[in-house]
Amino acid sequence: MGTKPFYLNPGQRYLYEMMPQNADLIGARRLGKTTGVAAPYLHRIVSYMPGGRSFIYCQSFKQGLTRTIPSTITALENMTGLKEGIHFYLGSKAPKSAGFGMPLTKTYDWEHCIHWYNGHVTFILSQDVKLSANSHSFDAGYVDEAKGTKKENIENELILTMSGTPGMFEDFPLKKGMWMFSDRPLTREGLWILDHERLATPNIKDELEEAIRAHALMTNEAWPKWMIQKELEHINHLRQKCHLYLEMDTIENVEVVGVDYIANMKRILPERIFNISILNIRQKRQSDGFYPAFEAGKHTYVVETADVVDNLRTVIKPTPKNRIRNTYETWDFKKLQEHTSHLDLDIDLKQGLHIAFDYNANINWVVTGQRVETAGFRKLRILSSMFVKAPKDLRNLCREWSDYYKPHQAYNRNVSFYYNQTAKQRKYANGGINEKFHETIYRELTALGWNVAAIDMGETMLHNDKFFMFIDVFKEVIDPLQMQQKYCFVEINKENNEYLIATLENTGRKKGYNGVEKDKSEEKKSDTEDNPSELRTDGTDAFDDLFIGINSHYREGATLMPGISFR
């Protein structure tokens, strides 16, 4: 096939040359974790371990097949010239006519695998399928978006599978190794990946760096081959003992993204978001919050998507254009990457959707949920949260929400919209039109085909009452007199609510005239460098209203708003 040059930025090249057995990379936005780290790593473990077994571990199959796998495969194809249907088969075993090797350890289920030309098999694993790694034995692999995976799953399930193929690939330093990649965690649950810094081996790292420099010098000066080989064996021995922990910012990739991109991000992003996303700086977390009983590990969930993802497959037929030699079946990535709720299996299709908003000139939020009963307990299931920032307004948010939930209209068009006194204001959140916010929402959603029940909850609840209510909610308190729930318990879809979870964790409290108050001191300010809108309290206000609505004003079905005519 010949060779094809590809660019690695300094950080990517450092990892490529060091090639430690274990590595943890906390990388900022657009660092190139997939293109310059994951794809070269996967190519190496496939190439050097023919017939071996590796894995790609994802937060969910939805995340894996909408983001991780497509981007990794695209990068791999661009970098190496390998092509799906010729050099590997995704989601199926290669046909006999392809002449592929077979894995050294027999594989029975190929549906979640990549079958490579040399018999190597890469398994796509996911934490949304319990024990998906159970009974496997792997030679190497990587965890993508590690901040979204549970520490317990990695330690109690995945690490136990790293036994390797007995008697094979013993000189290859990546055998029995695991690499993990992640953005900077926004929530407390994801902070475990930062603790991996303690696993690093700085002394071995320094020795390995020196050995790699010495090997390069020996090669350039044409030392005897046996001496060069001996130094390489020493390098690989160090690699097998090395655990790297690296934190890299976007500036590492400036040759690709450009200086203008960095400058533009500095100009338009709030300081905290720029620090997290671009400079990769650790942020302090709120220790004295308004929701002190909220625990992300306890009150969130990941939806199992493997079954529905497996149904989204397509047949690829041979054509002269793509030079694919065999008809085979793979995932329909175009359908998988459609940004709608079609993969949100936690939605009860028989129910309508329940929503509440928060209104602001800088950012507008909508939180969506349903009331469900599981194990005999009433629960508010937070399906998703969305926001738009200026110059977009409430009208844009309504349209984006409707586009996302359009698949649900085929089953149920009912929407229960809960609002209080704050929704009876005008102009600043709906593009300046002389219409109350709740009227704008009702009008927009009705025009988009939804049967909207607009439910007026009256005056807003005092913060002090909310504070103690949510302590009971998240502690799941049972009324001792009536021996039943005081309130619905709460469970939050982890994938669809990253910023909401972060704001619940980081919303502060202060003393006010009526007791405890939510600290909203930054909320009405512009989206400046001091405080990013999406990590402030706005989203929690929408969450509060939805919870109060579901508990005290619950309604299924639509009723027309009095005094408003839509033709």
Coordinates of C-alpha atoms in Angstrom, one line a residue:
M1 CA 0.0 0.0 0.0
G2 CA 3.0 2.3 0.3
T3 CA 3.4 4.9 3.0
K4 CA 1.4 8.0 3.9
P5 CA 2.7 10.8 6.1
F6 CA 0.6 12.1 8.9
Y7 CA 1.0 14.9 11.4
L8 CA 1.4 14.5 15.2
N9 CA 1.5 17.5 17.4
P10 CA 4.2 17.6 20.1
G11 CA 2.0 16.0 22.8
Q12 CA 0.7 13.3 20.4
R13 CA 4.2 12.5 19.2
Y14 CA 5.5 12.3 22.8
L15 CA 3.0 9.6 23.6
Y16 CA 3.7 7.9 20.3
E17 CA 7.4 7.7 21.0
M18 CA 7.1 6.9 24.7
M19 CA 4.6 4.1 24.1
P20 CA 4.1 3.2 27.8
Q21 CA 2.2 0.1 28.8
N22 CA -0.3 2.3 30.7
A23 CA -1.3 5.9 30.1
D24 CA -3.9 8.4 31.2
L25 CA -4.4 11.5 29.1
I26 CA -6.6 14.4 30.2
G27 CA -6.9 16.4 27.1
A28 CA -8.5 19.7 26.3
R29 CA -11.0 20.4 23.5
R30 CA -9.6 19.8 20.0
L31 CA -6.3 18.4 21.3
G32 CA -6.7 15.5 18.8
K33 CA -7.2 12.7 21.3
T34 CA -8.9 10.5 18.7
T35 CA -6.9 11.4 15.6
G36 CA -3.4 11.5 17.1
V37 CA -3.6 9.3 20.1
A38 CA -6.4 6.7 20.0
A39 CA -6.1 5.8 16.3
P40 CA -2.3 5.3 16.3
Y41 CA -2.6 3.3 19.6
L42 CA -5.3 1.0 18.2
H43 CA -3.2 0.6 15.0
R44 CA -0.2 -0.5 17.0
I45 CA -1.9 -3.0 19.1
V46 CA -3.7 -4.5 16.1
S47 CA -0.5 -4.6 14.0
Y48 CA 1.8 -6.1 16.6
M49 CA -0.6 -8.6 18.0
P50 CA -2.0 -10.7 15.1
G51 CA -4.7 -12.9 16.4
G52 CA -4.9 -11.0 19.7
R53 CA -7.8 -9.5 21.5
S54 CA -8.2 -5.8 22.4
F55 CA -11.1 -3.6 23.5
I56 CA -12.6 -0.1 23.2
Y57 CA -14.6 0.7 26.3
C58 CA -17.3 3.4 26.1
Q59 CA -19.7 5.0 28.4
S60 CA -22.6 3.5 26.4
F61 CA -23.1 2.0 23.0
K62 CA -24.9 5.1 22.0
Q63 CA -21.8 7.2 22.8
G64 CA -19.5 4.6 21.3
L65 CA -21.2 4.3 17.9
T66 CA -22.2 7.9 17.5
R67 CA -18.9 9.5 18.5
T68 CA -16.0 7.2 19.4
I69 CA -16.0 4.5 16.8
P70 CA -16.8 6.6 13.7
S71 CA -14.1 9.2 14.5
T72 CA -11.5 6.5 15.4
I73 CA -12.2 4.6 12.2
T74 CA -12.1 7.7 10.1
A75 CA -8.7 8.7 11.6
L76 CA -7.3 5.2 11.2
E77 CA -8.4 5.1 7.5
N78 CA -6.9 8.5 6.8
M79 CA -3.7 7.7 8.7
T80 CA -3.0 4.1 7.4
G81 CA -4.9 3.6 4.3
L82 CA -6.8 0.7 5.8
K83 CA -10.4 0.4 4.6
E84 CA -13.5 -1.1 6.0
G85 CA -14.7 -4.1 4.0
I86 CA -11.1 -4.7 2.8
H87 CA -8.8 -4.7 5.8
F88 CA -11.4 -4.9 8.6
Y89 CA -15.0 -5.6 9.2
L90 CA -17.0 -3.6 11.7
G91 CA -19.8 -5.3 13.6
S92 CA -19.4 -8.7 11.8
K93 CA -17.0 -11.5 11.1
A94 CA -15.1 -11.2 7.8
P95 CA -16.4 -13.6 5.1
K96 CA -14.2 -16.5 4.2
S97 CA -13.5 -15.0 0.8
A98 CA -11.7 -12.1 2.5
G99 CA -9.0 -14.5 3.6
F100 CA -8.6 -13.0 7.1
G101 CA -6.7 -14.7 9.9
M102 CA -8.7 -15.9 12.9
P103 CA -8.2 -14.9 16.5
L104 CA -6.0 -17.1 18.7
T105 CA -8.8 -17.3 21.2
K106 CA -12.1 -18.4 19.6
T107 CA -14.8 -15.6 19.3
Y108 CA -18.4 -16.6 19.3
D109 CA -20.3 -13.3 19.1
W110 CA -19.0 -10.9 16.4
E111 CA -21.8 -8.4 16.6
H112 CA -19.8 -5.9 18.8
C113 CA -16.4 -6.6 17.3
I114 CA -14.0 -5.3 14.7
H115 CA -12.4 -8.2 12.8
W116 CA -9.0 -7.2 11.4
Y117 CA -7.1 -8.6 8.4
N118 CA -4.5 -10.4 10.6
G119 CA -7.0 -12.1 12.8
H120 CA -6.9 -9.6 15.6
V121 CA -10.3 -8.8 17.2
T122 CA -11.3 -5.5 18.9
F123 CA -14.3 -5.8 21.1
I124 CA -16.6 -2.7 21.6
L125 CA -17.5 -2.7 25.3
S126 CA -19.9 -0.5 27.2
Q127 CA -20.7 0.2 30.8
D128 CA -24.4 0.4 29.9
V129 CA -24.4 -3.3 29.5
K130 CA -23.6 -4.9 32.9
L131 CA -20.6 -7.2 32.9
S132 CA -19.9 -6.6 29.1
A133 CA -16.3 -7.3 29.8
N134 CA -17.0 -10.4 31.9
S135 CA -15.4 -13.7 30.9
H136 CA -13.1 -12.0 28.4
S137 CA -9.3 -11.9 28.3
F138 CA -7.7 -9.0 26.6
D139 CA -4.2 -8.2 25.4
A140 CA -4.7 -4.4 25.5
G141 CA -7.3 -1.7 25.0
Y142 CA -8.4 1.8 25.7
V143 CA -11.2 3.7 27.6
D144 CA -12.7 6.6 25.7
E145 CA -14.3 9.6 27.5
A146 CA -13.2 8.1 30.8
K147 CA -14.8 10.9 32.8
G148 CA -18.2 9.4 32.0
T149 CA -17.4 5.9 33.1
K150 CA -17.6 4.6 36.7
K151 CA -14.4 4.0 38.6
E152 CA -16.0 0.8 40.0
N153 CA -16.6 -0.6 36.5
I154 CA -13.0 0.0 35.5
E155 CA -11.5 -1.5 38.7
N156 CA -13.9 -4.4 39.4
E157 CA -14.6 -5.4 35.8
L158 CA -12.2 -4.2 33.1
I159 CA -8.9 -4.4 34.9
L160 CA -9.6 -8.1 35.7
T161 CA -9.7 -9.0 32.0
M162 CA -6.2 -7.8 31.3
S163 CA -4.5 -11.2 31.5
G164 CA -3.4 -11.4 27.8
T165 CA -3.0 -14.3 25.4
P166 CA -0.8 -16.9 27.2
G167 CA 2.7 -17.2 25.7
M168 CA 2.1 -14.6 23.0
F169 CA 3.4 -11.1 22.3
E170 CA 5.5 -11.1 25.5
D171 CA 8.1 -8.7 24.0
F172 CA 5.5 -6.2 22.9
P173 CA 5.4 -3.5 25.6
L174 CA 1.7 -2.6 25.2
K175 CA 0.6 -6.1 26.1
K176 CA -1.6 -6.1 29.2
G177 CA -1.8 -2.4 29.1
M178 CA -4.6 0.1 29.1
W179 CA -4.8 3.7 28.0
M180 CA -7.5 6.1 29.1
F181 CA -8.6 9.4 27.4
S182 CA -10.8 12.0 28.8
D183 CA -11.8 15.7 28.7
R184 CA -11.5 17.7 31.9
P185 CA -14.3 16.3 34.2
L186 CA -17.1 18.8 35.0
T187 CA -18.8 16.6 37.6
R188 CA -17.5 15.1 40.9
E189 CA -18.1 11.6 39.7
G190 CA -15.6 12.0 36.9
L191 CA -12.8 13.3 39.1
W192 CA -11.6 9.7 39.8
I193 CA -9.6 9.9 36.5
L194 CA -7.5 12.8 37.9
D195 CA -6.5 10.5 40.9
H196 CA -4.6 8.3 38.4
E197 CA -1.8 10.8 38.7
R198 CA -0.7 8.9 41.8
L199 CA -0.2 5.8 39.6
A200 CA 2.4 7.5 37.4
T201 CA 6.0 6.3 37.4
P202 CA 8.0 9.5 37.1
N203 CA 11.4 7.9 37.6
I204 CA 10.8 5.3 34.9
K205 CA 9.4 8.1 32.7
D206 CA 12.7 10.0 33.0
E207 CA 14.8 6.9 32.3
L208 CA 12.6 6.0 29.3
E209 CA 13.0 9.5 27.8
E210 CA 16.7 9.3 28.2
A211 CA 16.9 5.9 26.6
I212 CA 14.8 7.0 23.6
R213 CA 17.1 9.9 23.1
A214 CA 20.1 7.6 23.3
H215 CA 18.6 5.2 20.8
A216 CA 17.9 8.0 18.3
L217 CA 21.5 9.2 18.7
M218 CA 22.8 5.7 18.1
T219 CA 20.7 5.2 15.0
N220 CA 21.7 8.5 13.5
E221 CA 25.4 7.8 14.1
A222 CA 25.1 4.3 12.6
W223 CA 26.2 2.3 15.7
P224 CA 26.4 -1.5 15.3
K225 CA 23.0 -3.1 14.8
W226 CA 23.4 -5.4 17.8
M227 CA 24.0 -2.4 20.1
I228 CA 21.0 -0.5 18.7
Q229 CA 18.9 -3.6 19.1
K230 CA 20.0 -4.1 22.7
E231 CA 19.1 -0.4 23.5
L232 CA 15.7 -1.0 21.9
E233 CA 15.1 -4.0 24.2
H234 CA 16.0 -1.9 27.1
I235 CA 13.5 0.8 26.0
N236 CA 10.7 -1.8 25.6
H237 CA 11.6 -3.2 29.1
L238 CA 11.1 0.3 30.5
R239 CA 7.9 0.8 28.5
Q240 CA 6.4 -2.3 30.2
K241 CA 7.0 -0.8 33.6
C242 CA 5.9 2.8 32.7
H243 CA 2.6 4.5 33.6
L244 CA 2.2 7.9 32.1
Y245 CA -0.2 10.5 33.4
L246 CA -0.5 13.6 31.1
E247 CA -2.6 16.7 31.0
M248 CA -2.5 18.6 27.7
D249 CA -4.1 21.8 26.5
T250 CA -5.3 22.7 23.1
I251 CA -2.2 24.8 22.5
E252 CA -0.4 21.5 21.9
N253 CA -2.4 21.2 18.7
V254 CA -1.9 24.8 17.6
E255 CA -0.4 23.7 14.2
V256 CA -3.7 22.0 13.4
V257 CA -6.3 24.3 15.0
G258 CA -4.4 27.5 14.3
V259 CA -3.5 30.5 16.4
D260 CA -6.7 32.3 15.3
Y261 CA -8.8 29.5 16.8
I262 CA -7.1 29.8 20.2
A263 CA -7.4 33.6 20.1
N264 CA -11.1 33.4 19.1
M265 CA -11.9 30.9 21.9
K266 CA -10.1 33.3 24.4
R267 CA -12.3 36.1 23.1
I268 CA -15.7 34.4 23.0
L269 CA -15.5 31.9 25.9
P270 CA -16.0 32.8 29.5
E271 CA -12.8 32.4 31.5
R272 CA -13.8 29.3 33.4
I273 CA -14.9 27.5 30.2
F274 CA -11.7 28.6 28.4
N275 CA -9.6 27.4 31.4
I276 CA -11.4 24.0 31.4
S277 CA -11.9 23.4 27.7
I278 CA -8.8 25.0 26.2
L279 CA -6.1 25.4 28.9
N280 CA -7.2 22.2 30.7
I281 CA -6.9 23.8 34.2
R282 CA -8.5 22.1 37.1
Q283 CA -11.4 23.9 38.7
K284 CA -12.5 24.1 42.3
R285 CA -15.8 22.5 43.2
Q286 CA -18.6 23.8 45.4
S287 CA -18.4 22.4 48.9
D288 CA -21.3 24.3 50.6
G289 CA -24.1 23.9 48.0
F290 CA -27.8 24.4 47.7
Y291 CA -28.3 20.6 46.9
P292 CA -26.0 19.1 49.6
A293 CA -27.7 15.6 49.4
F294 CA -27.3 15.2 45.7
E295 CA -24.8 12.5 44.7
A296 CA -24.2 12.0 41.0
G297 CA -23.2 8.4 41.5
K298 CA -26.4 7.6 43.3
H299 CA -29.0 9.8 41.4
T300 CA -27.9 9.3 37.8
Y301 CA -28.2 6.4 35.4
V302 CA -26.9 5.3 32.0
V303 CA -29.3 3.9 29.5
E304 CA -28.7 0.5 27.9
T305 CA -28.7 1.1 24.2
A306 CA -27.0 -2.0 22.8
D307 CA -30.2 -3.7 21.6
V308 CA -31.6 -0.7 19.7
V309 CA -28.1 0.2 18.3
D310 CA -27.8 -3.4 16.9
N311 CA -31.1 -2.9 15.1
L312 CA -29.6 0.2 13.2
R313 CA -27.6 -1.8 10.7
T314 CA -27.2 -1.6 7.0
V315 CA -26.0 -3.9 4.2
I316 CA -22.9 -2.7 2.3
K317 CA -22.8 -4.1 -1.3
P318 CA -19.8 -4.3 -3.6
T319 CA -19.3 -1.3 -5.9
P320 CA -16.4 -0.3 -8.1
K321 CA -16.3 3.0 -6.4
N322 CA -15.5 1.8 -2.9
R323 CA -13.7 -1.4 -4.0
I324 CA -15.4 -3.4 -1.3
R325 CA -15.1 -7.1 -2.3
N326 CA -17.9 -8.6 -0.2
T327 CA -21.4 -7.8 0.8
Y328 CA -21.5 -7.4 4.6
E329 CA -23.5 -5.8 7.4
T330 CA -22.4 -2.9 9.5
W331 CA -24.0 -0.2 11.7
D332 CA -25.9 2.6 10.0
F333 CA -23.7 5.5 11.2
K334 CA -25.8 8.1 9.5
K335 CA -28.9 7.0 11.4
L336 CA -26.9 6.6 14.6
Q337 CA -25.6 10.1 14.5
E338 CA -29.0 11.7 14.0
H339 CA -29.5 14.2 16.8
T340 CA -32.9 13.2 18.1
S341 CA -34.3 11.1 20.9
H342 CA -34.6 7.9 18.8
L343 CA -31.8 6.3 21.0
D344 CA -33.2 7.5 24.3
L345 CA -34.7 4.2 25.6
D346 CA -35.6 5.6 29.0
I347 CA -38.6 7.5 27.5
D348 CA -42.0 5.9 28.2
L349 CA -43.6 6.1 24.8
K350 CA -47.1 5.8 26.3
Q351 CA -46.6 9.0 28.3
G352 CA -46.4 12.6 27.3
L353 CA -43.4 14.7 28.1
H354 CA -43.2 17.1 31.0
I355 CA -41.1 20.3 30.8
A356 CA -40.1 23.4 32.6
F357 CA -38.0 26.4 31.5
D358 CA -35.8 29.0 32.9
Y359 CA -35.7 32.4 31.3
N360 CA -32.8 34.8 30.9
A361 CA -31.4 37.2 28.3
N362 CA -28.1 35.3 28.2
I363 CA -29.2 31.7 28.4
N364 CA -32.5 29.8 28.3
W365 CA -33.0 26.3 29.6
V366 CA -35.5 23.5 29.3
V367 CA -35.6 20.4 31.4
T368 CA -37.6 17.4 30.3
G369 CA -38.9 14.5 32.4
Q370 CA -41.5 11.9 33.1
R371 CA -43.0 10.4 36.2
V372 CA -42.4 6.7 36.5
E373 CA -42.8 4.0 39.1
T374 CA -39.9 1.5 39.6
A375 CA -39.6 -1.0 42.4
G376 CA -42.7 0.5 44.0
F377 CA -41.4 4.0 44.2
R378 CA -42.5 7.1 42.3
K379 CA -39.7 8.8 40.5
L380 CA -39.1 11.9 38.4
R381 CA -36.9 10.7 35.6
I382 CA -34.9 13.6 34.1
L383 CA -34.7 12.6 30.5
S384 CA -32.7 15.6 29.2
S385 CA -31.8 19.2 29.7
M386 CA -31.0 21.7 26.9
F387 CA -30.0 25.3 26.7
V388 CA -29.4 28.0 24.1
K389 CA -27.3 31.1 24.6
A390 CA -27.7 34.6 23.2
P391 CA -28.3 35.5 20.4
K392 CA -30.6 32.5 20.4
D393 CA -33.7 32.9 22.6
L394 CA -36.8 30.9 23.8
R395 CA -38.2 30.5 20.3
N396 CA -35.0 28.8 19.2
L397 CA -34.9 26.6 22.2
C398 CA -38.5 25.5 21.6
R399 CA -37.7 24.6 18.0
E400 CA -34.5 22.7 19.0
W401 CA -36.4 20.8 21.7
S402 CA -39.1 19.9 19.3
D403 CA -36.6 18.7 16.7
Y404 CA -34.9 16.5 19.3
Y405 CA -38.2 14.9 20.5
K406 CA -39.9 14.6 17.1
P407 CA -39.6 10.8 17.1
H408 CA -41.8 10.8 20.3
Q409 CA -44.7 12.5 18.4
A410 CA -45.4 9.3 16.6
Y411 CA -46.4 7.8 19.9
N412 CA -47.6 10.7 22.1
R413 CA -47.9 14.4 21.3
N414 CA -48.9 15.6 24.8
V415 CA -46.7 18.0 26.6
S416 CA -47.2 19.2 30.2
F417 CA -45.5 22.6 30.6
Y418 CA -45.1 23.8 34.2
Y419 CA -44.5 27.5 34.9
N420 CA -44.7 30.0 37.7
Q421 CA -44.7 33.8 38.0
T422 CA -41.3 34.2 36.4
A423 CA -42.8 33.0 33.1
K424 CA -45.2 36.0 33.0
Q425 CA -42.5 38.5 32.1
R426 CA -41.8 39.8 28.6
K427 CA -39.2 40.6 26.0
Y428 CA -35.8 39.9 27.5
A429 CA -35.8 36.1 26.9
N430 CA -38.0 35.7 23.8
G431 CA -36.3 38.0 21.3
G432 CA -38.0 41.2 22.5
I433 CA -41.5 40.4 21.3
N434 CA -44.3 41.8 23.5
E435 CA -45.5 38.4 24.7
K436 CA -45.2 36.6 28.0
F437 CA -42.7 33.9 28.1
H438 CA -45.2 31.1 28.8
E439 CA -47.3 32.4 25.8
T440 CA -44.3 32.2 23.5
I441 CA -43.5 28.6 24.6
Y442 CA -47.2 27.6 24.2
R443 CA -47.4 29.2 20.8
E444 CA -44.2 27.7 19.5
L445 CA -44.8 24.1 20.6
T446 CA -48.4 24.1 19.5
A447 CA -47.4 25.3 16.1
L448 CA -44.9 22.5 15.9
G449 CA -47.6 19.9 16.5
W450 CA -47.6 19.3 20.2
N451 CA -50.7 19.2 22.4
V452 CA -49.6 21.5 25.2
A453 CA -51.1 21.7 28.7
A454 CA -49.8 24.9 30.1
I455 CA -49.9 24.6 33.9
D456 CA -49.7 27.7 36.0
M457 CA -48.1 26.9 39.4
G458 CA -48.6 30.5 40.7
E459 CA -46.0 32.1 42.9
T460 CA -42.5 30.7 43.1
M461 CA -41.6 28.6 46.1
L462 CA -39.3 30.1 48.8
H463 CA -35.7 29.1 48.4
N464 CA -35.6 28.0 52.1
D465 CA -38.5 25.6 51.4
K466 CA -36.8 24.3 48.3
F467 CA -33.6 23.7 50.2
F468 CA -35.1 21.4 52.8
M469 CA -37.4 19.8 50.3
F470 CA -34.4 18.7 48.1
I471 CA -32.6 17.4 51.1
D472 CA -35.5 15.0 51.7
V473 CA -35.8 14.3 48.0
F474 CA -32.2 13.3 47.5
K475 CA -32.0 11.4 50.8
E476 CA -35.1 9.6 49.6
V477 CA -37.0 10.3 52.9
I478 CA -40.1 8.3 53.7
D479 CA -42.9 10.0 55.7
P480 CA -42.8 8.2 59.1
L481 CA -46.5 8.8 59.8
Q482 CA -48.0 7.7 56.5
M483 CA -45.1 5.3 55.7
Q484 CA -44.9 6.6 52.1
Q485 CA -42.8 8.9 50.0
K486 CA -42.9 12.6 50.8
Y487 CA -41.8 13.4 47.3
C488 CA -40.9 11.7 44.0
F489 CA -37.4 10.4 44.1
V490 CA -35.1 11.7 41.3
E491 CA -33.0 9.9 38.7
I492 CA -31.1 11.8 36.0
N493 CA -30.0 10.5 32.6
K494 CA -26.3 11.0 32.8
E495 CA -25.5 11.3 29.1
N496 CA -28.2 13.9 28.4
N497 CA -27.6 16.1 31.4
E498 CA -23.9 16.7 31.9
Y499 CA -24.2 20.5 32.5
L500 CA -27.3 20.1 34.7
I501 CA -25.5 17.6 36.9
A502 CA -22.5 19.9 37.2
T503 CA -24.7 22.8 38.2
L504 CA -26.6 20.8 40.8
E505 CA -23.2 19.9 42.3
N506 CA -21.8 23.5 42.2
T507 CA -24.8 25.7 43.0
G508 CA -24.0 27.6 46.2
R509 CA -26.2 28.8 49.0
K510 CA -26.3 31.9 51.2
K511 CA -28.2 33.4 54.1
G512 CA -31.2 35.5 53.2
Y513 CA -34.2 37.2 54.8
N514 CA -36.3 34.0 54.7
G515 CA -33.5 31.6 55.6
V516 CA -31.4 29.7 53.1
E517 CA -31.2 31.1 49.6
K518 CA -29.7 29.8 46.4
D519 CA -26.7 31.9 45.5
K520 CA -27.8 33.5 42.2
S521 CA -25.5 36.5 42.4
E522 CA -23.9 35.9 39.0
E523 CA -27.0 34.8 37.1
K524 CA -28.2 38.1 35.7
K525 CA -24.7 39.2 34.6
S526 CA -23.5 38.9 31.1
D527 CA -21.7 35.7 29.9
T528 CA -18.4 37.2 30.8
E529 CA -15.0 35.7 31.5
D530 CA -15.9 35.4 35.2
N531 CA -18.8 33.1 35.0
P532 CA -20.0 30.8 32.1
S533 CA -23.8 30.7 31.8
E534 CA -24.1 27.0 31.4
L535 CA -22.4 26.3 34.7
R536 CA -24.5 28.8 36.7
T537 CA -27.8 28.4 38.5
D538 CA -30.2 28.9 35.5
G539 CA -30.5 25.2 34.7
T540 CA -31.2 24.3 38.3
D541 CA -34.2 26.7 38.4
A542 CA -35.8 24.8 35.4
F543 CA -35.1 21.6 37.3
D544 CA -36.7 22.9 40.4
D545 CA -39.9 24.0 38.6
L546 CA -40.2 20.6 36.8
F547 CA -39.8 18.8 40.1
I548 CA -42.5 21.0 41.8
G549 CA -44.8 20.6 38.9
I550 CA -44.5 16.8 38.8
N551 CA -45.1 16.6 42.6
S552 CA -47.8 19.2 43.1
H553 CA -49.5 20.0 39.7
Y554 CA -49.1 16.7 37.8
R555 CA -51.2 16.6 34.7
E556 CA -51.3 14.4 31.5
G557 CA -52.9 15.7 28.4
A558 CA -53.5 19.1 26.8
T559 CA -55.8 22.0 27.6
L560 CA -56.0 25.2 25.7
M561 CA -54.7 28.4 27.3
P562 CA -57.6 30.8 27.9
G563 CA -57.6 34.0 25.9
I564 CA -55.2 32.8 23.2
S565 CA -56.2 31.8 19.7
F566 CA -54.1 29.9 17.3
R567 CA -55.1 29.5 13.7

